[in-house]
CSV table of C-alpha atoms in Angstrom, one decimal:
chain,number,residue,atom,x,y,z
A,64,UNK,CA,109.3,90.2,50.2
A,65,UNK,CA,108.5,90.6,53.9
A,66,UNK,CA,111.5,89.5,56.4
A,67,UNK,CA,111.1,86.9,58.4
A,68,UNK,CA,111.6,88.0,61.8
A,69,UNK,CA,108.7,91.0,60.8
A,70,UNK,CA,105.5,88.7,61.1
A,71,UNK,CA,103.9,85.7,62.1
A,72,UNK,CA,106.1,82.4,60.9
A,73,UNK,CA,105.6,79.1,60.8
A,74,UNK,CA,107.7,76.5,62.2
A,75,UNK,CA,108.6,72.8,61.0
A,76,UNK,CA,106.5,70.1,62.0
A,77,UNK,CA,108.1,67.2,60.2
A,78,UNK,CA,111.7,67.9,58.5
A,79,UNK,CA,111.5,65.5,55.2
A,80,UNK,CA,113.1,68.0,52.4
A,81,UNK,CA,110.8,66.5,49.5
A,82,UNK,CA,111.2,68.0,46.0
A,83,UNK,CA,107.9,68.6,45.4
A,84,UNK,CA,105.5,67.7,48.6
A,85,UNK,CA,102.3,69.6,48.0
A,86,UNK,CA,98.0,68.6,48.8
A,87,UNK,CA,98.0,68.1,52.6
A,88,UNK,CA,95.1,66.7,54.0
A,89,UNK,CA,94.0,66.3,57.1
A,90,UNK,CA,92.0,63.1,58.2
A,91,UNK,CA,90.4,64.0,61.9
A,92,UNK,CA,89.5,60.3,62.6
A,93,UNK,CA,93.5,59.6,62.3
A,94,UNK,CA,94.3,63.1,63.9
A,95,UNK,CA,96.8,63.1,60.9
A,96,UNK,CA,97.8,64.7,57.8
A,97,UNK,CA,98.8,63.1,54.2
A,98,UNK,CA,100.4,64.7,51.6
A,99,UNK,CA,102.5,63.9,48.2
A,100,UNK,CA,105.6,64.1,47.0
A,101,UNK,CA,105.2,64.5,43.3
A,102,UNK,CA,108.5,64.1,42.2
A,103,UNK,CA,109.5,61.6,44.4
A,104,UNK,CA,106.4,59.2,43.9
A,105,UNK,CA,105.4,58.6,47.6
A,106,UNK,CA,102.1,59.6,49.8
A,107,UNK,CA,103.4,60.8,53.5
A,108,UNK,CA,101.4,60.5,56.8
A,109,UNK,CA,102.7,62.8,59.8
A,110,UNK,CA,100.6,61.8,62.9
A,111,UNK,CA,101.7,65.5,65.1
A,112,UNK,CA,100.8,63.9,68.4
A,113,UNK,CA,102.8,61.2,68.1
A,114,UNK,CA,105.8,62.2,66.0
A,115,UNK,CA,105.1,59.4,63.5
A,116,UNK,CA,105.8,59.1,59.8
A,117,UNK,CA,105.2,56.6,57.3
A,118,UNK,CA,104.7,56.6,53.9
A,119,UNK,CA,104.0,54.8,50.5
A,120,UNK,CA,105.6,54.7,47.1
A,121,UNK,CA,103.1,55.5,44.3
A,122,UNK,CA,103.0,53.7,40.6
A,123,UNK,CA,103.5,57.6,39.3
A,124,UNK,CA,104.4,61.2,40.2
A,125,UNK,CA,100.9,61.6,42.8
A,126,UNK,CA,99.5,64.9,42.6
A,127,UNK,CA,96.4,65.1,45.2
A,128,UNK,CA,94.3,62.7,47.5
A,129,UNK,CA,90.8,63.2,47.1
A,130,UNK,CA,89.5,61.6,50.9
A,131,UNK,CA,86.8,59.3,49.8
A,132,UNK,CA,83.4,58.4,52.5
A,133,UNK,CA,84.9,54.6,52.5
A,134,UNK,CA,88.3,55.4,54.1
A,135,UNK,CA,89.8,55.3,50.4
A,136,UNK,CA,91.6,58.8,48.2
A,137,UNK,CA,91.4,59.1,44.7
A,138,UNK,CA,94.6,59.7,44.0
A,139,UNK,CA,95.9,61.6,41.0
A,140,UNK,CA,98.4,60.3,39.0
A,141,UNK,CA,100.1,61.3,35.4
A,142,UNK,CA,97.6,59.4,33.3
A,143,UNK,CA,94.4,59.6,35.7
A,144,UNK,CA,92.6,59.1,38.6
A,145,UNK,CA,93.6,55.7,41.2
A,146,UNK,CA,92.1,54.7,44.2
A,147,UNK,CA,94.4,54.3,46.9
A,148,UNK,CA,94.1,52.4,49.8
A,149,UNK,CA,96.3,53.0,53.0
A,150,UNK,CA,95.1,49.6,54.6
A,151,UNK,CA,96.1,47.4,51.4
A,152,UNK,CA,98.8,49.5,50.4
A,153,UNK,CA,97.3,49.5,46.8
A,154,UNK,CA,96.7,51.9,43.9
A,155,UNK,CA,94.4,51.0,41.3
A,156,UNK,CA,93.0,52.7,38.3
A,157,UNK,CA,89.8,54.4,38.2
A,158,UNK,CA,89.8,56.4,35.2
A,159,UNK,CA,92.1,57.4,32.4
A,160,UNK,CA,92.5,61.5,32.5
A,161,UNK,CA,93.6,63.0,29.0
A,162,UNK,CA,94.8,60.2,27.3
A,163,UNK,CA,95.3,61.8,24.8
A,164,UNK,CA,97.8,64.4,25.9
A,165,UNK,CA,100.8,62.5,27.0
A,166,UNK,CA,102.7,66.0,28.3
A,167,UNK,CA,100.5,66.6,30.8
A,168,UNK,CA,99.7,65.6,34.2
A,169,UNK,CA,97.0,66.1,37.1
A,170,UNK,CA,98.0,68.5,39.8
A,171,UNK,CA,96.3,69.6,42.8
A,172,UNK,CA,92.5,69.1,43.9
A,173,UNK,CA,89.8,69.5,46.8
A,174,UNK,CA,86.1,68.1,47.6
A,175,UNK,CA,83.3,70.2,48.0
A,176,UNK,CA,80.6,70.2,50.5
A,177,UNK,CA,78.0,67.9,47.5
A,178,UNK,CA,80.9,65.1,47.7
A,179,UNK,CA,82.7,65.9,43.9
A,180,UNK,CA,86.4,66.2,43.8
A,181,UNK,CA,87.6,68.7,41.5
A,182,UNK,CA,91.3,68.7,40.0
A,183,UNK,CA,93.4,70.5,37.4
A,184,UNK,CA,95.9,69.5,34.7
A,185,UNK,CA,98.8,70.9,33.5
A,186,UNK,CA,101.4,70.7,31.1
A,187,UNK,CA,104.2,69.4,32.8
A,188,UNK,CA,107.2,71.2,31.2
A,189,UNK,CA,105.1,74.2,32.6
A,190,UNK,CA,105.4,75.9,29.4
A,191,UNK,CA,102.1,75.1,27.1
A,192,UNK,CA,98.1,76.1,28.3
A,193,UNK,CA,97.2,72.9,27.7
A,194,UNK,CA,95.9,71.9,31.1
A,195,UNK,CA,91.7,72.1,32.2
A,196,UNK,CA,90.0,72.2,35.4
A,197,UNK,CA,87.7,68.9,35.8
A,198,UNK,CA,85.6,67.7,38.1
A,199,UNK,CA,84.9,64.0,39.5
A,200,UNK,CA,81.4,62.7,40.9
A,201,UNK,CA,80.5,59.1,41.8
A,202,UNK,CA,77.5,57.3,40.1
A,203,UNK,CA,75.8,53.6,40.7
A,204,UNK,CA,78.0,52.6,37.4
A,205,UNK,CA,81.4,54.3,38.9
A,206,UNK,CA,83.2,57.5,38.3
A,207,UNK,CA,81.9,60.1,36.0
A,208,UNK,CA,84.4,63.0,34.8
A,209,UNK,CA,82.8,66.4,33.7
A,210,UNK,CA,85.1,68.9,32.2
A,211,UNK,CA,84.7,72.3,33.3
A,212,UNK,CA,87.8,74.9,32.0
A,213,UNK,CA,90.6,75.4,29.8
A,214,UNK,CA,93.7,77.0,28.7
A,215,UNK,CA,95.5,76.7,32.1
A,216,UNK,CA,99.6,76.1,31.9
A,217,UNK,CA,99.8,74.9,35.7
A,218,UNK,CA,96.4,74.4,36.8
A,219,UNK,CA,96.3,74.9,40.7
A,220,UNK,CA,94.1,75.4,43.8
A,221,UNK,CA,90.8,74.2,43.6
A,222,UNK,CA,89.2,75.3,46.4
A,223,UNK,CA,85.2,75.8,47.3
A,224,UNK,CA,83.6,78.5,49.4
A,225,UNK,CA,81.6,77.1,52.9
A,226,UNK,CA,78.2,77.7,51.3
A,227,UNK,CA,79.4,75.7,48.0
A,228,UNK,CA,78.2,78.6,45.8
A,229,UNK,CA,82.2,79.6,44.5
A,230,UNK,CA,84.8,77.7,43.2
A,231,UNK,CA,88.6,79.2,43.2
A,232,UNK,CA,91.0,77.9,40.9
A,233,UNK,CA,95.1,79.8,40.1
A,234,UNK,CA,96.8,79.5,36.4
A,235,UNK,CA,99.9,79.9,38.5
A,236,UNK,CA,102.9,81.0,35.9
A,237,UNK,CA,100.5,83.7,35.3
A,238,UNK,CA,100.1,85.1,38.8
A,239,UNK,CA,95.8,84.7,38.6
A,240,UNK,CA,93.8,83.5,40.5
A,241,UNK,CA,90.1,83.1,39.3
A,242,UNK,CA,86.3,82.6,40.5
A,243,UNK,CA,83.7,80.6,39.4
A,244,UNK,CA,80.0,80.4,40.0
A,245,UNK,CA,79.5,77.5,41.2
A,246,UNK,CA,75.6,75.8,40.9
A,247,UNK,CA,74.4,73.0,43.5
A,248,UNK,CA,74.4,70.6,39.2
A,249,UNK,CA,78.1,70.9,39.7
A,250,UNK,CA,78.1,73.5,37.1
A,251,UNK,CA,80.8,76.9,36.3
A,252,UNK,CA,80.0,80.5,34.6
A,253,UNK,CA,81.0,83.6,35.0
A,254,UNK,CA,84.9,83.3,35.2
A,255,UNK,CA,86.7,86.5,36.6
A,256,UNK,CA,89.7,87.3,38.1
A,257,UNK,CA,89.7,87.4,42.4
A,258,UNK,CA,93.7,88.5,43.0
A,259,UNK,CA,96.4,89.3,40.4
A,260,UNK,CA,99.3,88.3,42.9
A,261,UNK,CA,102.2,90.7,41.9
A,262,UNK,CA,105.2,88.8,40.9
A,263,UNK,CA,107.1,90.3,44.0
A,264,UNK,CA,104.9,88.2,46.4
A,265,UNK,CA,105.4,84.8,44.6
A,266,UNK,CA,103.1,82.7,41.9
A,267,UNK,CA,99.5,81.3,43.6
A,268,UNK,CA,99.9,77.9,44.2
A,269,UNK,CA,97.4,75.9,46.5
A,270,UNK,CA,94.2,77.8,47.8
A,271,UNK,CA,92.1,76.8,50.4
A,272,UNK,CA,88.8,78.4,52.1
A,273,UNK,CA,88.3,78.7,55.5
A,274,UNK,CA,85.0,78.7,57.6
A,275,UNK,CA,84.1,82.7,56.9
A,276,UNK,CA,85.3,82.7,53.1
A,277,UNK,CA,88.6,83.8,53.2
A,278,UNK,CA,91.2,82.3,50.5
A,279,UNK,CA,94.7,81.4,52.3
A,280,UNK,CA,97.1,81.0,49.2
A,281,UNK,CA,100.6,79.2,49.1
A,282,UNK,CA,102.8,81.2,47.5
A,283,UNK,CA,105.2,79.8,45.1
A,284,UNK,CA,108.8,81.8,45.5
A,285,UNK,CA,107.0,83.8,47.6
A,286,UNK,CA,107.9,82.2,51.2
A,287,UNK,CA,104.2,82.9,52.7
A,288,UNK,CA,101.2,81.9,53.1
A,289,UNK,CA,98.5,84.8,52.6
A,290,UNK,CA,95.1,85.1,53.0
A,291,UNK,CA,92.7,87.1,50.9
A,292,UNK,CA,89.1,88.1,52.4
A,293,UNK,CA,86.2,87.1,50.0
A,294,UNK,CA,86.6,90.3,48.0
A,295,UNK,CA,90.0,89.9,47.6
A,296,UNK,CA,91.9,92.2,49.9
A,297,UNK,CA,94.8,90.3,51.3
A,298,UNK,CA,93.9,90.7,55.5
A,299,UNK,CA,97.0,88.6,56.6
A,300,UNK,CA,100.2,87.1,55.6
A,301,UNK,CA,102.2,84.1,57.9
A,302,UNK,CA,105.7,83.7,56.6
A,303,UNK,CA,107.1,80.1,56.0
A,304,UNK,CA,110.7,79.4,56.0
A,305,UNK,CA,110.6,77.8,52.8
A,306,UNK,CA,111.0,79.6,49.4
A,307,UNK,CA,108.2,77.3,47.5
A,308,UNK,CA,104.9,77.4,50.1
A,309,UNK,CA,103.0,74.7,47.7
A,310,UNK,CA,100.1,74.7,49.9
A,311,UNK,CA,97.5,74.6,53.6
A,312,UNK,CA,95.5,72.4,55.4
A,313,UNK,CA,93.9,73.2,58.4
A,314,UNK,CA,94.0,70.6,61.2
A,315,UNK,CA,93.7,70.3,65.5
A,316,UNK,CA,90.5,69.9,67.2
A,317,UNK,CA,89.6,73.6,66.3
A,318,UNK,CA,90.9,73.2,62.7
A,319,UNK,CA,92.8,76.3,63.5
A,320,UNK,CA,96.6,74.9,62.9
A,321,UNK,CA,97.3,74.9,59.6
A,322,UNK,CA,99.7,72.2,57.6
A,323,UNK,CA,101.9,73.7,55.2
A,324,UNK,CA,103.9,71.8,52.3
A,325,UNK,CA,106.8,73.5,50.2
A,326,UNK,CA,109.3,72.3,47.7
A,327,UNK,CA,113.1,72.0,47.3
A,328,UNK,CA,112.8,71.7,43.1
A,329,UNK,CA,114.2,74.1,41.4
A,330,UNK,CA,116.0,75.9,44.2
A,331,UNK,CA,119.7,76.9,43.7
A,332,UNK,CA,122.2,76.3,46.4
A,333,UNK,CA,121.9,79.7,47.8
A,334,UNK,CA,118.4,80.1,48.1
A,335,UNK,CA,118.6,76.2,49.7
A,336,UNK,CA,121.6,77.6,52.4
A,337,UNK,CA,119.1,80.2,53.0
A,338,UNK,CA,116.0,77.9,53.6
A,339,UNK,CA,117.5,74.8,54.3
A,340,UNK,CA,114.4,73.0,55.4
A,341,UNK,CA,112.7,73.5,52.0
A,342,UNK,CA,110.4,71.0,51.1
A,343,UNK,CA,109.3,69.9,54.5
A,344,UNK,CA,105.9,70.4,56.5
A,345,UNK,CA,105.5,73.3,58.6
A,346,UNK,CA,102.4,74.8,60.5
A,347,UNK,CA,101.5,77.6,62.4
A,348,UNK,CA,98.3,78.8,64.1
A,349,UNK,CA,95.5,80.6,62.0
A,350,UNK,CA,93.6,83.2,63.4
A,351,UNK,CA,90.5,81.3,61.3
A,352,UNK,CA,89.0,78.1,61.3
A,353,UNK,CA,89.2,75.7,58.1
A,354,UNK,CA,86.3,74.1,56.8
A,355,UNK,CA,85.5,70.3,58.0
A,356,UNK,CA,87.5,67.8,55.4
A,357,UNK,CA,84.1,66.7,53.0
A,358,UNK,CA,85.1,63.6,51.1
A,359,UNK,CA,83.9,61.9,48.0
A,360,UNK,CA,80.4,60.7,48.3
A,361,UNK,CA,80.2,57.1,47.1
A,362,UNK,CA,76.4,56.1,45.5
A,363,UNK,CA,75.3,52.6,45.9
A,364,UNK,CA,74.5,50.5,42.9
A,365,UNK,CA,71.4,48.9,42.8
């Protein structure tokens, strides 16, 4: 593992030490960024202008935010997908997700450029394949879920390429991540493997694309962020003072400052005297642009 002091690192933006803070989003009407904590059940917002924080408690550990076109997220909860609203401080329940496997939970999701949301599950002892990959479209009669993948223990990423053709998503205990064909139906084929991250540089966690194609992937005990070029050759690395980098989003008027969560769980003392600020939001400058937030497309009924 790199030092520190040897490459580009990112600094803290807003010092909170969640357990598990992960799926930052950035919402340019607001000029700010949400994010989770799983474990400790609450949404955040971090306005960077201002310096100002606040933040919700959740019915259940929340995994993602899906932005919706109404000013809404589907969230992701334990037993399916919610609609929160900031305005009404409210969560209610959209659809029931896997009902029928009590040990597992949603984790992590993203919105492609056609307006679907796309989420994984996964078991959450972290010790079965039992989770899928799913995606989440809106129809005149409400939600629809389609299932796309299985076999996944911790099911993380998603993330979709600018042109919408590729979807990305990591098995992340097993150090994969993978690529999908991805047709304009909202359908996958041709699974292979993109980057076998070696175990010395951490366990994929979030990806996200940027505006050429590049994959910038948090790195779970890995302390970086790096970023992979569309055929998988790793082109840059920005080191984050956090041992559990859980995943980017890129924000600023040139969408070139990316938003990093991390995680305090499962750190021992030592590693936590060592990275003290675990769990909090950092960011740094990327040398790449993101790609615009898209958010759920909402169809009318008739």
């Amino acid at each position: 593992m790199s030092d520190l002091n040897s490459e580009p690192c990112a600094s803290c933006a807003y010092d909170i030490r969640a357990d598990l803070a992960e799926g930052p989003v950035w919402i340019s009407s607001e000029n700010a960024i949400y994010f989770v904590d799983i474990n400790g059940r609450k949404v955040h917002r971090f306005t960077p202008g201002l310096g100002e924080a606040h933040h919700w408690v959740a019915p259940g550990k929340v995994a993602f935010l899906l932005p919706v076109e109404d000013g809404t997220f589907l969230a992701g909860l334990p037993d399916g997908l919610y609609r929160f609203d900031p305005q009404a401080s409210s969560f209610e329940k959209e659809l029931d997700v896997e009902a029928d496997k009590p040990g597992n939970r949603l984790n992590d999701g993203c919105v492609d450029l056609h307006g679907r949301g796309w989420f994984g599950t996964m078991d959450d002892s972290e010790e079965a394949p039992s989770g899928s990959l799913y995606s989440v479209h809106h129809t005149a009669e409400g939600f629809v879920l389609r299932h796309h993948d299985t076999g996944y223990t911790v099911a993380n990423g998603p993330a979709v390429s600018p042109d919408g053709k590729l979807l990305y998503a990591c098995d992340t205990p097993n150090g994969v991540i993978y690529r999908f064909d991805l047709s304009a139906d909202g359908a996958l084929s041709n699974k292979r493997i993109f980057v076998n991250l070696p175990e010395d540089k951490g366990y994929p966690d979030g990806v996200v694309s940027d505006s050429e194609g590049n994959i910038w992937c948090s790195t779970w005990n890995g302390a970086h962020v790096r970023c992979f070029t569309p055929d998988g050759v790793e082109r840059a690395s920005f080191a984050v003072p956090a041992m559990n980098v859980t995943k980017v989003a890129f924000g600023g008027d040139d969408r070139k400052t990316a938003y990093v969560t991390s995680a305090r769980q499962g750190l021992s003392d030592a590693v936590l005297a060592r990275y003290p600020q675990s769990g909090s939001l950092f960011t740094f400058r990327a040398d790449k642009a993101g790609l615009p937030q898209h958010r759920i497309a909402l169809v009318k009924a008739d």
